[in-house]
Tab-separated table of C-alpha atoms in Angstrom:
chain	number	residue	atom	x	y	z
Z	1	UNK	CA	-3.798	129.593	-237.323
Z	2	UNK	CA	-7.171	131.033	-236.462
Z	3	UNK	CA	-9.940	131.750	-238.964
Z	4	UNK	CA	-11.130	135.273	-238.669
Z	5	UNK	CA	-14.865	136.114	-238.720
Z	6	UNK	CA	-16.524	139.432	-238.546
Z	7	UNK	CA	-20.196	139.654	-237.349
Z	8	UNK	CA	-21.983	142.796	-238.062
Z	9	UNK	CA	-25.032	143.321	-235.918
Z	10	UNK	CA	-25.425	141.890	-232.520
Z	11	UNK	CA	-29.272	141.940	-232.004
Z	12	UNK	CA	-31.217	138.673	-231.006
Z	13	UNK	CA	-30.055	136.970	-234.206
Z	14	UNK	CA	-26.440	138.144	-233.929
Z	15	UNK	CA	-26.170	136.891	-230.345
Z	16	UNK	CA	-27.439	133.526	-231.262
Z	17	UNK	CA	-25.110	133.269	-234.214
Z	18	UNK	CA	-22.169	134.174	-231.865
Z	19	UNK	CA	-23.041	131.947	-229.185
Z	20	UNK	CA	-23.410	129.121	-231.418
Z	21	UNK	CA	-20.015	129.640	-233.075
Z	22	UNK	CA	-18.370	130.222	-229.999
Z	23	UNK	CA	-19.356	126.801	-228.472
Z	24	UNK	CA	-19.151	124.494	-231.601
Z	25	UNK	CA	-16.453	125.839	-233.751
Z	26	UNK	CA	-12.730	126.003	-232.900
Z	27	UNK	CA	-9.841	128.370	-233.368
Z	28	UNK	CA	-12.004	131.459	-234.305
Z	29	UNK	CA	-11.089	135.070	-233.985
Z	30	UNK	CA	-14.541	136.785	-233.915
Z	31	UNK	CA	-14.794	140.462	-234.413
Z	32	UNK	CA	-17.999	142.048	-233.282
Z	33	UNK	CA	-19.337	145.286	-234.922
Z	34	UNK	CA	-22.347	147.079	-233.748
Z	35	UNK	CA	-23.514	150.650	-232.900
Z	36	UNK	CA	-24.401	149.763	-229.544
Z	37	UNK	CA	-20.989	149.659	-227.772
Z	38	UNK	CA	-22.321	148.732	-224.223
Z	39	UNK	CA	-24.260	145.770	-225.886
Z	40	UNK	CA	-21.024	144.534	-227.237
Z	41	UNK	CA	-18.906	144.976	-224.187
Z	42	UNK	CA	-21.671	143.045	-222.088
Z	43	UNK	CA	-21.766	140.094	-224.607
Z	44	UNK	CA	-17.928	139.817	-224.592
Z	45	UNK	CA	-17.778	139.784	-220.987
Z	46	UNK	CA	-20.733	137.080	-220.640
Z	47	UNK	CA	-19.127	135.043	-223.141
Z	48	UNK	CA	-15.830	134.920	-221.345
Z	49	UNK	CA	-17.757	133.275	-218.360
Z	50	UNK	CA	-18.742	130.242	-220.517
Z	51	UNK	CA	-16.686	126.955	-220.433
Z	52	UNK	CA	-14.491	127.860	-223.523
Z	53	UNK	CA	-12.740	124.582	-224.721
Z	54	UNK	CA	-12.574	125.675	-228.572
Z	55	UNK	CA	-9.724	128.072	-228.287
Z	56	UNK	CA	-12.089	131.064	-229.681
Z	57	UNK	CA	-11.598	134.663	-228.916
Z	58	UNK	CA	-14.106	137.389	-229.334
Z	59	UNK	CA	-13.322	141.062	-229.464
Z	60	UNK	CA	-14.960	144.340	-230.219
Z	61	UNK	CA	-14.026	146.115	-233.408
Z	62	UNK	CA	-14.922	148.289	-236.504
Z	63	UNK	CA	-14.704	148.107	-240.200
Z	64	UNK	CA	-11.026	148.973	-240.060
Z	65	UNK	CA	-10.321	145.648	-238.554
Z	66	UNK	CA	-11.874	143.460	-241.356
Z	67	UNK	CA	-9.072	143.816	-244.088
Z	68	UNK	CA	-7.940	140.143	-243.321
Z	69	UNK	CA	-11.358	138.418	-242.178
Z	70	UNK	CA	-12.227	135.232	-243.868
Z	71	UNK	CA	-15.880	135.468	-243.451
Z	72	UNK	CA	-18.113	138.371	-242.813
Z	73	UNK	CA	-21.575	137.782	-241.452
Z	74	UNK	CA	-24.245	140.513	-241.773
Z	75	UNK	CA	-26.934	140.032	-239.282
Z	76	UNK	CA	-27.553	143.777	-238.805
Z	77	UNK	CA	-31.319	144.690	-239.772
Z	78	UNK	CA	-34.217	146.990	-238.936
Z	79	UNK	CA	-37.347	146.270	-237.173
Z	80	UNK	CA	-39.912	144.743	-239.665
Z	81	UNK	CA	-42.663	146.917	-240.520
Z	82	UNK	CA	-46.299	146.184	-241.690
Z	83	UNK	CA	-45.758	148.609	-244.362
Z	84	UNK	CA	-43.694	146.287	-246.664
Z	85	UNK	CA	-42.503	148.990	-248.974
Z	86	UNK	CA	-41.143	151.112	-246.140
Z	87	UNK	CA	-39.399	148.099	-244.777
Z	88	UNK	CA	-37.840	147.377	-248.097
Z	89	UNK	CA	-36.668	151.056	-248.499
Z	90	UNK	CA	-35.214	151.335	-244.943
Z	91	UNK	CA	-33.518	148.117	-245.697
Z	92	UNK	CA	-31.808	149.611	-248.493
Z	93	UNK	CA	-30.605	152.555	-246.430
Z	94	UNK	CA	-29.133	150.233	-243.921
Z	95	UNK	CA	-27.285	147.774	-246.237
Z	96	UNK	CA	-26.007	150.557	-248.612
Z	97	UNK	CA	-24.124	152.436	-245.417
Z	98	UNK	CA	-22.913	148.964	-244.359
Z	99	UNK	CA	-21.511	147.971	-247.728
Z	100	UNK	CA	-20.159	151.459	-248.392
Z	101	UNK	CA	-18.141	151.014	-245.047
Z	102	UNK	CA	-17.035	147.327	-246.118
Z	103	UNK	CA	-15.797	148.531	-249.730
Z	104	UNK	CA	-13.602	151.056	-248.201
Z	105	UNK	CA	-11.571	148.271	-246.726
Z	106	UNK	CA	-9.322	145.527	-248.339
Z	107	UNK	CA	-11.712	142.786	-247.262
Z	108	UNK	CA	-11.738	139.985	-249.776
Z	109	UNK	CA	-13.314	137.150	-247.975
Z	110	UNK	CA	-16.795	135.561	-248.244
Z	111	UNK	CA	-20.032	137.217	-247.150
Z	112	UNK	CA	-22.981	135.536	-245.357
Z	113	UNK	CA	-26.027	137.605	-245.531
Z	114	UNK	CA	-28.509	136.664	-242.678
Z	115	UNK	CA	-30.610	139.810	-242.515
Z	116	UNK	CA	-34.138	139.992	-244.219
Z	117	UNK	CA	-35.475	140.488	-246.629
Z	118	UNK	CA	-32.889	137.923	-247.231
Z	119	UNK	CA	-32.988	137.518	-251.218
Z	120	UNK	CA	-33.157	141.160	-251.662
Z	121	UNK	CA	-30.364	142.027	-249.469
Z	122	UNK	CA	-28.241	139.172	-250.941
Z	123	UNK	CA	-29.044	140.476	-254.527
Z	124	UNK	CA	-27.698	144.028	-253.461
Z	125	UNK	CA	-24.482	142.930	-251.855
Z	126	UNK	CA	-23.787	140.528	-254.808
Z	127	UNK	CA	-24.195	143.432	-257.172
Z	128	UNK	CA	-21.692	145.552	-255.292
Z	129	UNK	CA	-19.226	142.797	-254.365
Z	130	UNK	CA	-17.827	139.600	-255.840
Z	131	UNK	CA	-20.949	137.633	-256.648
Z	132	UNK	CA	-19.718	134.227	-256.208
Z	133	UNK	CA	-18.506	135.053	-252.787
Z	134	UNK	CA	-21.985	136.259	-251.490
Z	135	UNK	CA	-24.073	133.727	-249.648
Z	136	UNK	CA	-27.546	134.364	-248.488
Z	137	UNK	CA	-29.065	132.046	-245.780
Z	138	UNK	CA	-32.161	131.766	-248.069
Z	139	UNK	CA	-34.343	128.828	-247.644
Z	140	UNK	CA	-31.934	126.755	-245.668
Z	141	UNK	CA	-34.015	127.710	-242.509
Z	142	UNK	CA	-37.320	126.919	-244.457
Z	143	UNK	CA	-35.775	123.477	-245.425
Z	144	UNK	CA	-35.134	122.638	-241.739
Z	145	UNK	CA	-38.652	123.746	-240.931
Z	146	UNK	CA	-40.161	121.614	-243.434
Z	147	UNK	CA	-38.083	118.633	-241.985
Z	148	UNK	CA	-39.498	119.271	-238.638
Z	149	UNK	CA	-43.033	119.418	-240.059
Z	150	UNK	CA	-42.476	116.123	-241.818
Z	151	UNK	CA	-41.055	114.493	-238.623
Z	152	UNK	CA	-43.989	115.363	-236.630
Z	153	UNK	CA	-46.269	114.390	-239.553
Z	154	UNK	CA	-44.779	110.842	-239.877
Z	155	UNK	CA	-44.011	110.514	-236.089
Z	156	UNK	CA	-40.335	110.004	-236.533
Z	157	UNK	CA	-37.722	110.144	-233.879
Z	158	UNK	CA	-35.682	112.751	-235.596
Z	159	UNK	CA	-34.929	114.341	-239.046
Z	160	UNK	CA	-31.939	112.503	-240.072
Z	161	UNK	CA	-33.741	110.176	-242.347
Z	162	UNK	CA	-35.589	112.987	-244.263
Z	163	UNK	CA	-34.190	114.298	-247.449
Z	164	UNK	CA	-36.311	117.485	-248.204
Z	165	UNK	CA	-35.481	121.033	-249.582
Z	166	UNK	CA	-37.387	124.346	-250.001
Z	167	UNK	CA	-36.148	126.599	-253.089
Z	168	UNK	CA	-37.032	129.982	-254.347
Z	169	UNK	CA	-37.569	133.054	-251.988
Z	170	UNK	CA	-37.123	133.027	-248.344
Z	171	UNK	CA	-40.661	134.001	-247.841
Z	172	UNK	CA	-44.307	133.147	-248.794
Z	173	UNK	CA	-43.661	132.297	-252.583
Z	174	UNK	CA	-41.167	129.577	-251.499
Z	175	UNK	CA	-41.295	126.255	-253.142
Z	176	UNK	CA	-41.283	122.635	-251.653
Z	177	UNK	CA	-39.689	120.119	-254.033
Z	178	UNK	CA	-42.289	117.561	-253.314
Z	179	UNK	CA	-41.122	115.209	-256.069
Z	180	UNK	CA	-37.668	115.128	-254.603
Z	181	UNK	CA	-38.604	114.420	-250.891
Z	182	UNK	CA	-37.584	111.000	-249.510
Z	183	UNK	CA	-37.951	109.444	-246.257
Z	184	UNK	CA	-35.665	106.532	-245.356
Z	185	UNK	CA	-35.039	106.421	-249.155
Z	186	UNK	CA	-38.659	106.343	-250.159
Z	187	UNK	CA	-40.437	109.163	-252.191
Z	188	UNK	CA	-43.310	110.534	-250.316
Z	189	UNK	CA	-44.991	112.714	-252.963
Z	190	UNK	CA	-47.690	110.029	-253.721
Z	191	UNK	CA	-48.477	109.137	-250.087
Z	192	UNK	CA	-49.663	112.707	-249.189
Z	193	UNK	CA	-52.896	114.137	-250.446
Z	194	UNK	CA	-53.083	117.560	-252.151
Z	195	UNK	CA	-54.788	119.113	-249.105
Z	196	UNK	CA	-52.090	117.500	-246.713
Z	197	UNK	CA	-49.247	119.247	-248.973
Z	198	UNK	CA	-51.084	122.552	-248.853
Z	199	UNK	CA	-51.214	122.274	-244.898
Z	200	UNK	CA	-47.617	121.503	-244.723
Z	201	UNK	CA	-46.755	124.356	-247.225
Z	202	UNK	CA	-48.651	126.769	-245.172
Z	203	UNK	CA	-47.171	125.545	-241.796
Z	204	UNK	CA	-43.585	125.931	-243.248
Z	205	UNK	CA	-44.227	129.436	-244.934
Z	206	UNK	CA	-45.929	130.947	-241.734
Z	207	UNK	CA	-44.203	129.196	-238.758
Z	208	UNK	CA	-42.057	132.343	-238.346
Z	209	UNK	CA	-45.107	134.530	-237.534
Z	210	UNK	CA	-46.072	132.007	-234.937
Z	211	UNK	CA	-42.702	132.076	-233.148
Z	212	UNK	CA	-42.627	135.834	-233.394
Z	213	UNK	CA	-45.966	136.150	-231.741
Z	214	UNK	CA	-44.955	133.989	-228.915
Z	215	UNK	CA	-41.318	135.242	-228.376
Z	216	UNK	CA	-41.051	138.375	-230.367
Z	217	UNK	CA	-38.383	137.211	-232.726
Z	218	UNK	CA	-36.843	134.120	-234.066
Z	219	UNK	CA	-32.908	133.387	-233.748
Z	220	UNK	CA	-32.030	129.738	-232.834
Z	221	UNK	CA	-33.021	128.134	-236.171
Z	222	UNK	CA	-31.319	130.733	-238.323
Z	223	UNK	CA	-28.047	130.621	-236.037
Z	224	UNK	CA	-27.750	126.917	-236.723
Z	225	UNK	CA	-28.124	127.578	-240.523
Z	226	UNK	CA	-25.171	130.179	-240.261
Z	227	UNK	CA	-23.106	127.804	-238.194
Z	228	UNK	CA	-23.587	125.053	-240.975
Z	229	UNK	CA	-22.585	127.546	-243.802
Z	230	UNK	CA	-19.412	128.607	-241.762
Z	231	UNK	CA	-18.597	124.883	-241.105
Z	232	UNK	CA	-18.734	124.324	-245.102
Z	233	UNK	CA	-16.675	127.349	-245.809
Z	234	UNK	CA	-13.852	126.725	-243.492
Z	235	UNK	CA	-13.746	123.111	-243.907
Z	236	UNK	CA	-14.331	123.165	-247.816
Z	237	UNK	CA	-16.942	120.400	-247.566
Z	238	UNK	CA	-18.876	120.084	-250.919
Z	239	UNK	CA	-22.342	119.480	-249.508
Z	240	UNK	CA	-25.356	120.663	-251.458
Z	241	UNK	CA	-27.428	122.837	-249.442
Z	242	UNK	CA	-30.362	125.333	-250.500
Z	243	UNK	CA	-28.781	128.838	-250.083
Z	244	UNK	CA	-29.464	132.090	-251.685
Z	245	UNK	CA	-27.098	133.353	-254.422
Z	246	UNK	CA	-26.897	135.570	-257.458
Z	247	UNK	CA	-28.079	134.264	-260.713
Z	248	UNK	CA	-26.862	136.067	-263.787
Z	249	UNK	CA	-29.700	134.795	-265.842
Z	250	UNK	CA	-32.410	136.365	-263.659
Z	251	UNK	CA	-30.109	138.851	-261.976
Z	252	UNK	CA	-31.553	138.389	-258.525
Z	253	UNK	CA	-30.503	136.108	-255.786
Z	254	UNK	CA	-32.823	133.061	-254.895
Z	255	UNK	CA	-32.199	129.793	-253.176
Z	256	UNK	CA	-31.236	126.577	-255.083
Z	257	UNK	CA	-29.187	123.514	-254.182
Z	258	UNK	CA	-25.548	124.878	-254.122
Z	259	UNK	CA	-22.120	123.744	-252.914
Z	260	UNK	CA	-19.464	125.909	-251.354
Z	261	UNK	CA	-15.915	125.552	-252.672
Z	262	UNK	CA	-12.966	127.716	-251.775
Z	263	UNK	CA	-15.300	130.436	-250.339
Z	264	UNK	CA	-17.416	130.681	-253.368
Z	265	UNK	CA	-20.974	129.390	-254.309
Z	266	UNK	CA	-21.342	126.868	-256.909
Z	267	UNK	CA	-25.097	126.511	-257.921
Z	268	UNK	CA	-26.273	123.059	-259.081
Z	269	UNK	CA	-27.690	123.393	-262.635
Z	270	UNK	CA	-31.338	124.337	-262.362
Z	271	UNK	CA	-33.572	121.998	-264.092
Z	272	UNK	CA	-36.530	123.267	-266.359
Z	273	UNK	CA	-39.002	121.832	-263.984
Z	274	UNK	CA	-37.423	123.689	-260.923
Z	275	UNK	CA	-36.943	126.778	-262.787
Z	276	UNK	CA	-40.693	126.890	-263.819
Z	277	UNK	CA	-41.419	126.129	-260.231
Z	278	UNK	CA	-39.579	129.176	-258.802
Z	279	UNK	CA	-40.704	131.706	-261.428
Z	280	UNK	CA	-43.117	133.276	-258.976
Z	281	UNK	CA	-40.498	133.695	-256.503
Z	282	UNK	CA	-38.026	135.134	-258.911
Z	283	UNK	CA	-40.818	137.695	-259.921
Z	284	UNK	CA	-41.544	138.803	-256.389
Z	285	UNK	CA	-37.795	139.143	-255.835
Z	286	UNK	CA	-37.488	141.319	-258.913
Z	287	UNK	CA	-40.340	143.348	-257.797
Z	288	UNK	CA	-39.278	144.001	-254.322
Z	289	UNK	CA	-35.770	144.879	-255.499
Z	290	UNK	CA	-37.199	147.637	-257.436
Z	291	UNK	CA	-39.120	149.028	-254.591
Z	292	UNK	CA	-36.051	148.418	-252.448
Z	293	UNK	CA	-33.700	150.618	-254.508
Z	294	UNK	CA	-36.322	153.581	-254.614
Z	295	UNK	CA	-35.481	156.291	-252.065
Z	296	UNK	CA	-38.108	156.689	-249.264
Z	297	UNK	CA	-40.311	159.709	-250.059
Z	298	UNK	CA	-41.471	161.747	-246.997
Z	299	UNK	CA	-44.293	164.198	-247.608
Z	300	UNK	CA	-44.410	166.917	-245.199
Z	301	UNK	CA	-46.945	169.867	-244.723
Z	302	UNK	CA	-45.743	173.442	-244.104
Z	303	UNK	CA	-48.008	175.502	-242.165
Z	304	UNK	CA	-48.431	174.424	-238.505
Z	305	UNK	CA	-46.189	171.544	-239.221
Z	306	UNK	CA	-42.884	172.698	-240.262
Z	307	UNK	CA	-43.916	176.078	-238.642
Z	308	UNK	CA	-45.309	176.832	-235.076
Z	309	UNK	CA	-48.068	179.300	-235.809
Z	310	UNK	CA	-50.495	178.435	-232.959
Z	311	UNK	CA	-50.069	181.393	-230.726
Z	312	UNK	CA	-49.511	183.880	-233.711
Z	313	UNK	CA	-52.605	182.748	-235.340
Z	314	UNK	CA	-54.677	182.871	-232.099
Z	315	UNK	CA	-53.632	186.684	-231.698
Z	316	UNK	CA	-54.321	187.387	-235.239
Z	317	UNK	CA	-57.723	185.703	-235.025
Z	318	UNK	CA	-58.620	187.739	-231.942
Z	319	UNK	CA	-57.774	190.932	-233.680
Z	320	UNK	CA	-59.960	190.090	-236.844
Z	321	UNK	CA	-62.901	188.928	-234.451
Z	322	UNK	CA	-62.893	192.185	-232.671
Z	323	UNK	CA	-62.698	194.201	-236.108
Z	324	UNK	CA	-65.866	192.567	-237.231
Z	325	UNK	CA	-67.723	192.843	-233.830
Z	326	UNK	CA	-67.494	189.196	-233.331
Z	327	UNK	CA	-68.647	187.235	-230.341
Z	328	UNK	CA	-65.380	185.737	-229.507
Z	329	UNK	CA	-64.612	182.054	-229.521
Z	330	UNK	CA	-67.752	179.996	-229.693
Z	331	UNK	CA	-66.141	176.505	-229.542
Z	332	UNK	CA	-62.581	175.998	-228.453
Z	333	UNK	CA	-62.686	172.318	-229.033
Z	334	UNK	CA	-62.333	173.027	-232.814
Z	335	UNK	CA	-59.069	173.119	-234.490
Z	336	UNK	CA	-59.370	175.835	-237.282
Z	337	UNK	CA	-59.722	179.348	-235.957
Z	338	UNK	CA	-62.605	180.005	-238.315
Z	339	UNK	CA	-64.426	177.329	-236.877
Z	340	UNK	CA	-63.742	178.292	-233.155
Z	341	UNK	CA	-65.123	181.794	-233.910
Z	342	UNK	CA	-68.057	180.348	-236.009
Z	343	UNK	CA	-67.169	182.744	-238.843
Z	344	UNK	CA	-68.994	182.528	-241.965
Z	345	UNK	CA	-67.319	181.619	-245.382
Z	346	UNK	CA	-66.893	185.284	-246.399
Z	347	UNK	CA	-65.376	186.029	-242.943
Z	348	UNK	CA	-62.920	183.196	-243.208
Z	349	UNK	CA	-61.902	184.416	-246.481
Z	350	UNK	CA	-61.422	187.794	-245.470
Z	351	UNK	CA	-59.272	186.607	-242.357
Z	352	UNK	CA	-57.142	184.493	-244.436
Z	353	UNK	CA	-56.399	187.439	-247.007
Z	354	UNK	CA	-56.008	190.148	-244.233
Z	355	UNK	CA	-54.407	188.385	-241.294
Z	356	UNK	CA	-53.408	184.885	-241.879
Z	357	UNK	CA	-50.862	185.609	-244.650
Z	358	UNK	CA	-49.217	188.074	-242.309
Z	359	UNK	CA	-48.910	185.331	-239.599
Z	360	UNK	CA	-47.603	182.898	-242.246
Z	361	UNK	CA	-44.846	185.483	-243.015
Z	362	UNK	CA	-43.814	185.822	-239.429
Z	363	UNK	CA	-44.128	182.216	-238.363
Z	364	UNK	CA	-41.317	180.626	-236.397
Z	365	UNK	CA	-39.702	177.346	-237.634
Z	366	UNK	CA	-40.285	174.436	-235.191
Z	367	UNK	CA	-37.230	173.405	-233.237
Z	368	UNK	CA	-34.962	170.870	-234.799
Z	369	UNK	CA	-36.742	171.010	-238.304
Z	370	UNK	CA	-33.493	172.002	-240.160
Z	371	UNK	CA	-31.365	169.550	-238.266
Z	372	UNK	CA	-33.731	166.579	-238.587
Z	373	UNK	CA	-34.390	167.188	-242.378
Z	374	UNK	CA	-30.722	167.391	-243.016
Z	375	UNK	CA	-30.094	164.191	-241.253
Z	376	UNK	CA	-32.730	162.433	-243.318
Z	377	UNK	CA	-31.505	163.852	-246.750
Z	378	UNK	CA	-28.024	162.668	-245.839
Z	379	UNK	CA	-29.496	159.141	-245.091
Z	380	UNK	CA	-31.097	159.160	-248.541
Z	381	UNK	CA	-34.709	160.177	-247.860
Z	382	UNK	CA	-36.492	162.443	-250.348
Z	383	UNK	CA	-38.235	165.445	-248.645
Z	384	UNK	CA	-41.322	166.802	-250.442
Z	385	UNK	CA	-42.992	169.703	-248.902
Z	386	UNK	CA	-46.637	169.697	-249.581
Z	387	UNK	CA	-48.724	172.924	-249.001
Z	388	UNK	CA	-51.998	174.079	-250.094
Z	389	UNK	CA	-50.912	177.713	-250.519
Z	390	UNK	CA	-52.639	178.832	-253.786
Z	391	UNK	CA	-52.719	181.788	-256.098
Z	392	UNK	CA	-55.997	182.702	-254.245
Z	393	UNK	CA	-53.961	184.255	-251.571
Z	394	UNK	CA	-50.682	184.449	-253.064
Z	395	UNK	CA	-49.556	186.185	-256.449
Z	396	UNK	CA	-47.083	183.337	-257.073
Z	397	UNK	CA	-47.354	180.725	-254.300
Z	398	UNK	CA	-44.473	178.723	-255.502
Z	399	UNK	CA	-41.903	181.545	-255.601
Z	400	UNK	CA	-43.207	182.946	-252.363
Z	401	UNK	CA	-42.996	179.653	-250.520
Z	402	UNK	CA	-39.657	178.679	-252.077
Z	403	UNK	CA	-38.031	182.154	-250.913
Z	404	UNK	CA	-39.451	181.669	-247.399
Z	405	UNK	CA	-37.929	178.311	-247.221
Z	406	UNK	CA	-34.603	179.652	-248.485
Z	407	UNK	CA	-34.710	182.409	-246.013
Z	408	UNK	CA	-35.163	179.919	-243.175
Z	409	UNK	CA	-32.579	177.525	-244.691
Z	410	UNK	CA	-35.075	174.584	-244.711
Z	411	UNK	CA	-33.526	171.688	-246.732
Z	412	UNK	CA	-35.776	169.684	-248.994
Z	413	UNK	CA	-35.896	167.797	-252.192
Z	414	UNK	CA	-39.196	169.239	-253.938
Z	415	UNK	CA	-41.946	171.740	-253.262
Z	416	UNK	CA	-45.568	171.291	-254.200
Z	417	UNK	CA	-47.951	174.185	-253.852
Z	418	UNK	CA	-51.746	174.207	-254.803
Z	419	UNK	CA	-52.179	170.871	-253.025
Z	420	UNK	CA	-55.954	170.832	-252.714
Z	421	UNK	CA	-55.758	166.913	-252.352
Z	422	UNK	CA	-52.722	165.812	-250.395
Z	423	UNK	CA	-53.898	162.184	-250.904
Z	424	UNK	CA	-53.628	162.685	-254.673
Z	425	UNK	CA	-50.200	164.182	-254.280
Z	426	UNK	CA	-48.919	161.391	-252.042
Z	427	UNK	CA	-50.288	158.805	-254.486
Z	428	UNK	CA	-48.555	160.553	-257.576
Z	429	UNK	CA	-45.314	161.033	-255.689
Z	430	UNK	CA	-45.020	157.677	-254.253
Z	431	UNK	CA	-44.956	159.101	-250.687
Z	432	UNK	CA	-44.132	156.549	-248.197
Z	433	UNK	CA	-44.218	158.724	-245.044
Z	434	UNK	CA	-46.559	161.675	-244.481
Z	435	UNK	CA	-46.617	164.398	-241.772
Z	436	UNK	CA	-49.353	166.927	-241.474
Z	437	UNK	CA	-51.152	168.857	-238.673
Z	438	UNK	CA	-54.668	168.672	-240.341
Z	439	UNK	CA	-56.855	165.562	-239.004
Z	440	UNK	CA	-58.706	165.398	-242.445
Z	441	UNK	CA	-55.632	165.480	-244.458
Z	442	UNK	CA	-54.212	162.673	-242.170
Z	443	UNK	CA	-57.167	160.654	-242.433
Z	444	UNK	CA	-57.386	161.070	-246.337
Z	445	UNK	CA	-53.789	159.983	-246.863
Z	446	UNK	CA	-54.217	157.089	-244.436
Z	447	UNK	CA	-56.491	155.529	-246.971
Z	448	UNK	CA	-53.569	154.919	-249.514
Z	449	UNK	CA	-51.845	151.616	-249.226
Z	450	UNK	CA	-48.261	151.608	-247.923
Z	451	UNK	CA	-48.218	155.233	-246.631
Z	452	UNK	CA	-47.272	155.554	-242.940
Z	453	UNK	CA	-48.893	158.708	-241.577
Z	454	UNK	CA	-48.054	160.975	-238.671
Z	455	UNK	CA	-49.850	163.894	-237.158
Z	456	UNK	CA	-48.070	166.870	-235.411
Z	457	UNK	CA	-49.468	167.470	-232.096
Z	458	UNK	CA	-50.761	170.849	-231.889
Z	459	UNK	CA	-52.998	170.432	-228.763
Z	460	UNK	CA	-56.564	170.096	-230.273
Z	461	UNK	CA	-56.231	168.579	-233.667
Z	462	UNK	CA	-57.775	165.337	-232.430
Z	463	UNK	CA	-57.407	162.356	-234.639
Z	464	UNK	CA	-58.819	159.001	-233.277
Z	465	UNK	CA	-57.523	156.614	-235.849
Z	466	UNK	CA	-55.109	154.316	-234.189
Z	467	UNK	CA	-52.918	153.783	-237.434
Z	468	UNK	CA	-52.051	157.597	-237.423
Z	469	UNK	CA	-49.212	158.223	-235.157
Z	470	UNK	CA	-49.016	161.402	-233.044
Z	471	UNK	CA	-45.580	163.140	-232.656
Z	472	UNK	CA	-44.849	166.229	-230.391
Z	473	UNK	CA	-41.917	167.514	-232.417
Z	474	UNK	CA	-39.447	166.626	-235.404
Z	475	UNK	CA	-36.988	165.028	-233.167
Z	476	UNK	CA	-39.740	162.524	-232.106
Z	477	UNK	CA	-40.862	162.166	-235.766
Z	478	UNK	CA	-37.146	161.299	-236.667
Z	479	UNK	CA	-36.845	158.689	-234.122
Z	480	UNK	CA	-40.083	157.137	-235.183
Z	481	UNK	CA	-39.205	157.096	-238.852
Z	482	UNK	CA	-35.573	156.396	-238.922
């Protein structure tokens, strides 16, 4: 009888896991689930050309086929982002949709979480499923990296004589259990100096970044870890390994030495010494989990961003300039019409009151705005429309703008008017993504930590800062963000 495995996410990591299982395990029925169907078909055909002596079969499937699966492997993920908060929040949207689909089925097997942020995702999956059946790959990979580093340090032939483990977070707060490390049965804690230990800790914690800088991703090491966990699950071997699992005491998942029995994780009892060592990991995972569960807040400007007013504004500006016997456009490199015509402050104020408000009332909504915002809201994003419209030019700017948005059926979560400082609004509302047409607004908001800024391309609204991404329309904005 074949063991059934479902693998969700066939990217670089998923392919390595699949290939490893296909060639090393026997009698597996592997179901592949991924949005990219051509990729699935191509990999299935490619695998069929290998020398298959293990009696494994691979097929393309969907969530409807996982009812009787023994092990579900989650290797789906999103592209890592330098903005950690945004990465965490996008990961939430991904894993929520995935688990919604899983929980609609009759699946009752074990789940291996491979995707990053590993401990955060393992925590989430455990909270929504049977906690004892959820296994995160955790620091198993970090432990392998530690052994390789020690092998090189002590010029060993291989790592078979090394007993060494990393616990805690699969990340920078991970903990090496120095006092338990043995090589050929001999403890090495007193052999290495404090500086040597620090060098090894830094190497193990950051080696992934080196690999990514060289090849763009990591996949072989983690695939071997999944292979080991699968082996222990299917053969019920009770070997203690450092894997991530949910801890009822802390209510998060982190790695500690654990055995796997009958598809369930059994943690070794955490000693007081080890618990104190991993406290920083636990606190970091707790903090990231709070960020992870918060919806992504998107702040979007209204005039000249949601609306397309450029031609209408130019026509109105020309009329006004003629009415004051102006000299026409003085500097067409400027973005604001008042600066293009070199009007004084009084003239700018008159133009806004007598002409610009009329242009705003008749402005057209950009193509794809409604469709894109609906899709983002459905995915779980919060949309805050942030406008500088104020009582200086509108009797009731909030009601006026709300009625205009309703008239054009523009979906959103919250409306903020009188936004004299969009930077302050973004900070107060915990905005993670910001879109505006004004270079000054974009530059100010970009000074905030953990806010990704986009500028709507309106021709001459130049913004030289590389971190600010220019988009031509809302569909492009959606592709960049989602």
